[in-house]
PDB file of C-alpha atoms in Angstrom:
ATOM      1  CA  UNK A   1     -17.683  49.767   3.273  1.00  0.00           C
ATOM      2  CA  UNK A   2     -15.544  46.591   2.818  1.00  0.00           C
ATOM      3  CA  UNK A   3     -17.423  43.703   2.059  1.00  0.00           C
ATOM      4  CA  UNK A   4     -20.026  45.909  -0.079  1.00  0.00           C
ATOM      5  CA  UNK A   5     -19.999  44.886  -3.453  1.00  0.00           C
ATOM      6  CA  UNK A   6     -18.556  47.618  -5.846  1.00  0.00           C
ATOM      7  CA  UNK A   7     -18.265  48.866  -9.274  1.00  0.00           C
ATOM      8  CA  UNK A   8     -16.114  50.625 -11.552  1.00  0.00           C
ATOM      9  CA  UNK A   9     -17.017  53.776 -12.510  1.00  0.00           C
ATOM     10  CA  UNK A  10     -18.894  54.130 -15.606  1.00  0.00           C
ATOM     11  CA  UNK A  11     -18.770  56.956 -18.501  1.00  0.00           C
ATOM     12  CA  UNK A  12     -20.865  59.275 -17.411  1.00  0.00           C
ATOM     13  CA  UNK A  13     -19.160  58.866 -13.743  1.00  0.00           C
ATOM     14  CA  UNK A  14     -16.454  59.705 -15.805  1.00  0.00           C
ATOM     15  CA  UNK A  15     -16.804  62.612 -17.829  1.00  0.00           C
ATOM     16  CA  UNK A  16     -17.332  64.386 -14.635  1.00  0.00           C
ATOM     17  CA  UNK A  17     -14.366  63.736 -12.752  1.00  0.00           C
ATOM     18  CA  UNK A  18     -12.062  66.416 -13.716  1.00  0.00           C
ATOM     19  CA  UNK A  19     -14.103  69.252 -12.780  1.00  0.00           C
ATOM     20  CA  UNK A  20     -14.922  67.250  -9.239  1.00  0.00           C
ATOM     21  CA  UNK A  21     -11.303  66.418  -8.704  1.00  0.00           C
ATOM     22  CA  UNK A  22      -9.511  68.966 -10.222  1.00  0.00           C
ATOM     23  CA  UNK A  23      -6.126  68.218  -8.122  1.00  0.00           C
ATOM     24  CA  UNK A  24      -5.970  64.274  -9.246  1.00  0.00           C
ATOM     25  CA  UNK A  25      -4.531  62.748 -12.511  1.00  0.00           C
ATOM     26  CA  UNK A  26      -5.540  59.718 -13.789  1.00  0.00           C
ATOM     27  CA  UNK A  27      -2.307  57.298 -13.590  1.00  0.00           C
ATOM     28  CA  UNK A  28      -0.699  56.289 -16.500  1.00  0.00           C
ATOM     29  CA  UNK A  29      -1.294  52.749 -17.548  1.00  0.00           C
ATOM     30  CA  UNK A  30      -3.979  51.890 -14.650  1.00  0.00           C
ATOM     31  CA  UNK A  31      -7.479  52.843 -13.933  1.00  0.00           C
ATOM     32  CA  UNK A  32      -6.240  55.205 -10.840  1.00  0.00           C
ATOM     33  CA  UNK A  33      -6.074  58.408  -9.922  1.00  0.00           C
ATOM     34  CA  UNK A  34      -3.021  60.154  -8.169  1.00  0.00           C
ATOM     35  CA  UNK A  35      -2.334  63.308  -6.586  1.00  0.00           C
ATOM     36  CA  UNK A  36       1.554  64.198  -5.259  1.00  0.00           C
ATOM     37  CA  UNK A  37       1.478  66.200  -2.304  1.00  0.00           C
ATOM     38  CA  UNK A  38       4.741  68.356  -0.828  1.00  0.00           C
ATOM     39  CA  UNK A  39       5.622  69.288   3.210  1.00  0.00           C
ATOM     40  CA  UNK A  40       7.653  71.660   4.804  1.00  0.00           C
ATOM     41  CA  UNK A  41       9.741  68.649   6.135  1.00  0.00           C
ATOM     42  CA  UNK A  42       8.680  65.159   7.190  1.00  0.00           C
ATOM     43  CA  UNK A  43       6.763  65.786  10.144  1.00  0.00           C
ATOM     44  CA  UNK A  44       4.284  67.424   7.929  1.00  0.00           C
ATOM     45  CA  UNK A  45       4.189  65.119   5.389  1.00  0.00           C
ATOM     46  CA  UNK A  46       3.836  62.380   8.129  1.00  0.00           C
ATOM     47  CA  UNK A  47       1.437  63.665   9.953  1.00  0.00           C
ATOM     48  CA  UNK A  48      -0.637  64.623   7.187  1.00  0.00           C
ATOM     49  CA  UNK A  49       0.155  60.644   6.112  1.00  0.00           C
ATOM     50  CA  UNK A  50      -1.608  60.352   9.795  1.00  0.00           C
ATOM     51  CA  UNK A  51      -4.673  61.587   9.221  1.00  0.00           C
ATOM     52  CA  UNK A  52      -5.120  60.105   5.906  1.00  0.00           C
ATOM     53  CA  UNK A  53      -5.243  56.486   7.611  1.00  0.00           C
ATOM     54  CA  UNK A  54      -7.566  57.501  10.054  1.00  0.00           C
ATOM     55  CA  UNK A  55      -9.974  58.814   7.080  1.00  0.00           C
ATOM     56  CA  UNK A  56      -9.346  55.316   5.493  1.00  0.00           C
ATOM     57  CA  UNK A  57      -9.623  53.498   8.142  1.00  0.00           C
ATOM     58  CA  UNK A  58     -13.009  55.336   8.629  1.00  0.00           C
ATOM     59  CA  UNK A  59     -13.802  54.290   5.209  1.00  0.00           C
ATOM     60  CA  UNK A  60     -12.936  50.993   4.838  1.00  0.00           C
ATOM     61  CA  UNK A  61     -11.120  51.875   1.913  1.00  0.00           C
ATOM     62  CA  UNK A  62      -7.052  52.513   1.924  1.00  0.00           C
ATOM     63  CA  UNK A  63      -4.892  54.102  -0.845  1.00  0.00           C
ATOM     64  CA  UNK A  64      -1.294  53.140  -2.422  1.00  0.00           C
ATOM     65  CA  UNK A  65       0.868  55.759  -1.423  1.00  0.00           C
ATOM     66  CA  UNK A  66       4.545  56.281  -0.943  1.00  0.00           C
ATOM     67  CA  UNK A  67       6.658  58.621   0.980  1.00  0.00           C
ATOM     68  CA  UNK A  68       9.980  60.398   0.593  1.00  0.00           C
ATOM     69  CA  UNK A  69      10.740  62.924   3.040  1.00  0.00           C
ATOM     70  CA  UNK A  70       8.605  66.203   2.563  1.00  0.00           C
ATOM     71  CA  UNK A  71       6.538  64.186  -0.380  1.00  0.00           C
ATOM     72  CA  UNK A  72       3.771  62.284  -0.820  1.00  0.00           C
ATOM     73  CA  UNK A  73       2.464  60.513  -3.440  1.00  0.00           C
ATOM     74  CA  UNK A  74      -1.173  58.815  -2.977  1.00  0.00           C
ATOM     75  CA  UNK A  75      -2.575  56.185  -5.741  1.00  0.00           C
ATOM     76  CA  UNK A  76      -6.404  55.454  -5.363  1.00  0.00           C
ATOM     77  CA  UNK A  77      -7.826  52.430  -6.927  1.00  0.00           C
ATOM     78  CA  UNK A  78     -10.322  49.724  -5.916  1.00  0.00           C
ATOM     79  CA  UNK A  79      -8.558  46.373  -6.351  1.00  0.00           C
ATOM     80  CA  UNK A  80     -12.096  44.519  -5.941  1.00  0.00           C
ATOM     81  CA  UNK A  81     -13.913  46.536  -8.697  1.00  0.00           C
ATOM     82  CA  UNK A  82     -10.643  46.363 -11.114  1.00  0.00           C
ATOM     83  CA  UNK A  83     -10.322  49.948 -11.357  1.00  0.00           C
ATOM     84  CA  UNK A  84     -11.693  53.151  -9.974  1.00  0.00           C
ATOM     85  CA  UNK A  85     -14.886  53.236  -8.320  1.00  0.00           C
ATOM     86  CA  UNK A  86     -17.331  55.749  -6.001  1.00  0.00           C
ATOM     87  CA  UNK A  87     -14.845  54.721  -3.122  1.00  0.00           C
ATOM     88  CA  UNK A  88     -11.835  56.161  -4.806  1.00  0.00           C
ATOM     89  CA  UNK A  89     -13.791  59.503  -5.398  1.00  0.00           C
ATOM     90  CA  UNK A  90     -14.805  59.808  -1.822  1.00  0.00           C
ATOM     91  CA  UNK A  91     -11.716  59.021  -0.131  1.00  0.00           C
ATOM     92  CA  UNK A  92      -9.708  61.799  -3.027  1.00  0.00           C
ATOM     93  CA  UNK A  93     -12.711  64.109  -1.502  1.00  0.00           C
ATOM     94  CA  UNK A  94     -11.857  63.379   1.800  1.00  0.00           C
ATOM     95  CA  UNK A  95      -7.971  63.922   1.525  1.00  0.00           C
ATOM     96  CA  UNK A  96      -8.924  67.202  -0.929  1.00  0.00           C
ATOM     97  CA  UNK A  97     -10.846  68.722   2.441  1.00  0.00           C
ATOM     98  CA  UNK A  98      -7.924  67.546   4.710  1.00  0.00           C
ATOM     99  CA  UNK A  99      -5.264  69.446   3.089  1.00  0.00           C
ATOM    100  CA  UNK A 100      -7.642  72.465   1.729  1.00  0.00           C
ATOM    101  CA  UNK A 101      -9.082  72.889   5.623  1.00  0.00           C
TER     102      UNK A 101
ATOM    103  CA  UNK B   1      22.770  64.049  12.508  1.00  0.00           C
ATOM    104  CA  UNK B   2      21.204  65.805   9.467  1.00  0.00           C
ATOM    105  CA  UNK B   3      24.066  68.822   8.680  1.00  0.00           C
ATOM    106  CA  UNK B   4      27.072  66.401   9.339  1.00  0.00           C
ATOM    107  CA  UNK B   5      29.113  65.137   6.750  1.00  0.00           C
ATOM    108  CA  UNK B   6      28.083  61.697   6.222  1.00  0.00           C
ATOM    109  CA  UNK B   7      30.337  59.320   3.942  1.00  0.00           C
ATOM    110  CA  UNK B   8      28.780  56.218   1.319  1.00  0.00           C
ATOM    111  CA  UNK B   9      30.301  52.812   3.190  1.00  0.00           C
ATOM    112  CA  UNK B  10      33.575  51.335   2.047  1.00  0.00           C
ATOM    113  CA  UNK B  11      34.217  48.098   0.628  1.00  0.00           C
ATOM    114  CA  UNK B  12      35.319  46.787   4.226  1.00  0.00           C
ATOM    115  CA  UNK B  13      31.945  47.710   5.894  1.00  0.00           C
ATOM    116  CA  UNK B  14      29.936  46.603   2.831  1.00  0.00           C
ATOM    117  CA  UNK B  15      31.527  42.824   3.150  1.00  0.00           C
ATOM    118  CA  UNK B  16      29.932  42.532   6.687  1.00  0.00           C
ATOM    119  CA  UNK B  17      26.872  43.896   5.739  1.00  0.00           C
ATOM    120  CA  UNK B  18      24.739  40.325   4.731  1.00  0.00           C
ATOM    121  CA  UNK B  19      25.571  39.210   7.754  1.00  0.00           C
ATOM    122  CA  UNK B  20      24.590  42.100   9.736  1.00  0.00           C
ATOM    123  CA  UNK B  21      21.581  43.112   8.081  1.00  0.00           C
ATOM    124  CA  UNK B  22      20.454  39.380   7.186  1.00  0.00           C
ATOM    125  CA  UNK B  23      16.763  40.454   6.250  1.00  0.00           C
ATOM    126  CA  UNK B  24      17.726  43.394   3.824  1.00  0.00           C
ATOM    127  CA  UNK B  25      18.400  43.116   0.370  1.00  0.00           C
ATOM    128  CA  UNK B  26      20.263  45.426  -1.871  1.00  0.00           C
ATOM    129  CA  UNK B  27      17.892  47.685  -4.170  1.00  0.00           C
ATOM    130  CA  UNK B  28      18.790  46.853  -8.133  1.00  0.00           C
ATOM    131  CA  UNK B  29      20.092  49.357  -9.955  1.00  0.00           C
ATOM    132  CA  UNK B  30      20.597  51.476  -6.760  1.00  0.00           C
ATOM    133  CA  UNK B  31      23.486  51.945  -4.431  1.00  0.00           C
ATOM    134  CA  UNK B  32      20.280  51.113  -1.146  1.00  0.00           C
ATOM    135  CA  UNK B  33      19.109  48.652   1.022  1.00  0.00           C
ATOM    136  CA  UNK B  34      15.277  47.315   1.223  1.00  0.00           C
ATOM    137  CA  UNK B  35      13.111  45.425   3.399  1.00  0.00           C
ATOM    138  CA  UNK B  36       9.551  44.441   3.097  1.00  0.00           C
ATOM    139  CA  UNK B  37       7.330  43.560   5.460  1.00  0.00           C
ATOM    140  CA  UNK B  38       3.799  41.804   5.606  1.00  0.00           C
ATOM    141  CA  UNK B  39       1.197  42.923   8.910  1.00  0.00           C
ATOM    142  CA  UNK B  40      -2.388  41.426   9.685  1.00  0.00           C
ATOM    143  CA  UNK B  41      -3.727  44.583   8.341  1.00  0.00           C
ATOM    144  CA  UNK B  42      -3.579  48.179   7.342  1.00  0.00           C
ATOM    145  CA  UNK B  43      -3.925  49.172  11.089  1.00  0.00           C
ATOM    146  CA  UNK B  44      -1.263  47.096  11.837  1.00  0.00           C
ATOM    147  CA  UNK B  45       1.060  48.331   9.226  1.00  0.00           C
ATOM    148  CA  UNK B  46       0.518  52.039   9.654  1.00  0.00           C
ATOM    149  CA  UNK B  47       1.167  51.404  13.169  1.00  0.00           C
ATOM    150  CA  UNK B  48       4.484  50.347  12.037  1.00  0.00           C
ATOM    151  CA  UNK B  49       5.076  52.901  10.110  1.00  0.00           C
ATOM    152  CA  UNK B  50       4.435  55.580  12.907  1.00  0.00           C
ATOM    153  CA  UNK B  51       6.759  54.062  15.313  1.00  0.00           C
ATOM    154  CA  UNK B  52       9.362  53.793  11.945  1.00  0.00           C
ATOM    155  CA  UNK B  53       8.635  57.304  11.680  1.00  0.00           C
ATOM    156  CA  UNK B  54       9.349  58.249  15.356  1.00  0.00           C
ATOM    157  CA  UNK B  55      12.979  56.080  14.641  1.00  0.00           C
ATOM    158  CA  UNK B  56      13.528  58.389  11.649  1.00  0.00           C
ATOM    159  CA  UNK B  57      12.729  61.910  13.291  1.00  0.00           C
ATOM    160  CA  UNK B  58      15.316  60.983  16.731  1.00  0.00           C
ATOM    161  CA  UNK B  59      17.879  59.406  13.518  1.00  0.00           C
ATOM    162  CA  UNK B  60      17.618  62.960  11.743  1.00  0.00           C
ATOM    163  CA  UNK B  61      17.394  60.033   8.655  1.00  0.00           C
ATOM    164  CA  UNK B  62      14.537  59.162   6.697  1.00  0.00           C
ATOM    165  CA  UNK B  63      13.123  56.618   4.720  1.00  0.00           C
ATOM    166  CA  UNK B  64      11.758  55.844   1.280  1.00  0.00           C
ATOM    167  CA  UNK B  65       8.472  53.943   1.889  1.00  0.00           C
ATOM    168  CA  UNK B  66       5.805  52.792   0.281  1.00  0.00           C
ATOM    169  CA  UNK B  67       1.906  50.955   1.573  1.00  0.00           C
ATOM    170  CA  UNK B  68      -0.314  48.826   0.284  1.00  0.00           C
ATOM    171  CA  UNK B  69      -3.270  47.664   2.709  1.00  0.00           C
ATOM    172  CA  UNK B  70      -1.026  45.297   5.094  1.00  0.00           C
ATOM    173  CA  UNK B  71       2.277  45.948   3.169  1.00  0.00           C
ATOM    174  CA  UNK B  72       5.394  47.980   4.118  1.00  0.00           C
ATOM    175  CA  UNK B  73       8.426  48.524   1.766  1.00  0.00           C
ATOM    176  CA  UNK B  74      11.607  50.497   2.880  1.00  0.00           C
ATOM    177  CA  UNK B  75      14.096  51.751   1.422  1.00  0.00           C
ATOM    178  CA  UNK B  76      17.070  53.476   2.765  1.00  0.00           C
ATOM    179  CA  UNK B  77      19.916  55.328   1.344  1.00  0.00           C
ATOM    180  CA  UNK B  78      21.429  58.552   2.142  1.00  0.00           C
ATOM    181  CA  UNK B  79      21.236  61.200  -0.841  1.00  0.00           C
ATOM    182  CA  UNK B  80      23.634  63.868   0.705  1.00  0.00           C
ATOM    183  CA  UNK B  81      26.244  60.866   0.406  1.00  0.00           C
ATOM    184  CA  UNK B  82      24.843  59.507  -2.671  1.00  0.00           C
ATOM    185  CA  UNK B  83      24.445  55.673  -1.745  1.00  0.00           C
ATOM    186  CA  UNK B  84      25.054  53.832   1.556  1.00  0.00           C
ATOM    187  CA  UNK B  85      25.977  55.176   4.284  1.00  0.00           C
ATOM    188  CA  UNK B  86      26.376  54.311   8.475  1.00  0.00           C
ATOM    189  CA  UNK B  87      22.971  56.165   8.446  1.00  0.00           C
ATOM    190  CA  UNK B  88      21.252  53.770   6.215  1.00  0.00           C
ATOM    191  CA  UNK B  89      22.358  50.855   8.687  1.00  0.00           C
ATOM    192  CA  UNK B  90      21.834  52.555  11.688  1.00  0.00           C
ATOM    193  CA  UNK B  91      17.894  53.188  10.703  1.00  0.00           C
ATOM    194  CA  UNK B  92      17.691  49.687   9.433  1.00  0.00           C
ATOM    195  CA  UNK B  93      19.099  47.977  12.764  1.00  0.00           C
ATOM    196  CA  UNK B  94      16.658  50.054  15.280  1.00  0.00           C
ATOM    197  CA  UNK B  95      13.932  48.747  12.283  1.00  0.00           C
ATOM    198  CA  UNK B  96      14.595  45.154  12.572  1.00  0.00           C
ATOM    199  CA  UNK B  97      14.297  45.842  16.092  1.00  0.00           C
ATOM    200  CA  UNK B  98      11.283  47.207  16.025  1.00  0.00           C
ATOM    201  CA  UNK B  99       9.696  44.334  14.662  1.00  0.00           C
ATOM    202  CA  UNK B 100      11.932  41.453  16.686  1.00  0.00           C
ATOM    203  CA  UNK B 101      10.749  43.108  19.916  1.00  0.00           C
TER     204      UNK B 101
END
């Protein structure tokens, strides 16, 4: 929750994170992950963009993410831990369930 | 109307367009226009971005966007005429007033 303090992820955080988030990439030159996402047309990819902020908002965590018609691209990174922390990993979890339900 | 053939500007429509689109800026290294804009919050912005979103569905024209927390960037162009086009100004007037009214 904001306010909360928070770390980075450590190593051993680490060396698990492929097999838990299989669909994300780490970004290239940042301590982020990212995951691209495609729609059938905009609607989709906005209303999927919809329920995203609500699971944010519901978090108190938010991601860096950009939009171009049927695509989405999210970035998740913790700007007050200087890199990727737990919060990153649940709200990836959350958005993994979202499009996987 | 998404299907019509849509044409970039000419130089005659691109001299008025400072004055007519004061707050936009042209995109470097792109034939687009861009806007940013700054909200109280990530509820706030999102907000934004649905009613943006509602423009863009009745405009059958769509934006580039990106989000960060309280942070909104737009860009428009029109790929099917490969830069600029009456489409691009049309979605960044009903913008601007979205956010005068």
């Amino acid at each position: 929750v904001e306010g909360d303090v928070v770390e980075r992820l450590g190593a051993a955080e680490r060396e698990g994170l492929g097999r838990l988030l299989p669909e994300w990439r780490m970004v290239e030159g940042r301590d982020a992950i990212g995951r691209g996402f495609v729609f059938a047309d905009f609607s989709a990819a906005f209303g999927f963009m919809t329920r995203v902020a609500m699971l944010a908002e519901a978090q108190g965590h938010h991601p860096e993410w950009s939009n171009v018609w049927n695509r989405v691209e999210i970035v998740l990174t913790t700007h007050d831990a200087g890199g990727l922390s737990a919060r990153d990993l649940a709200l990836a979890g959350a958005v993994d369930r979202l499009v996987a339900g």
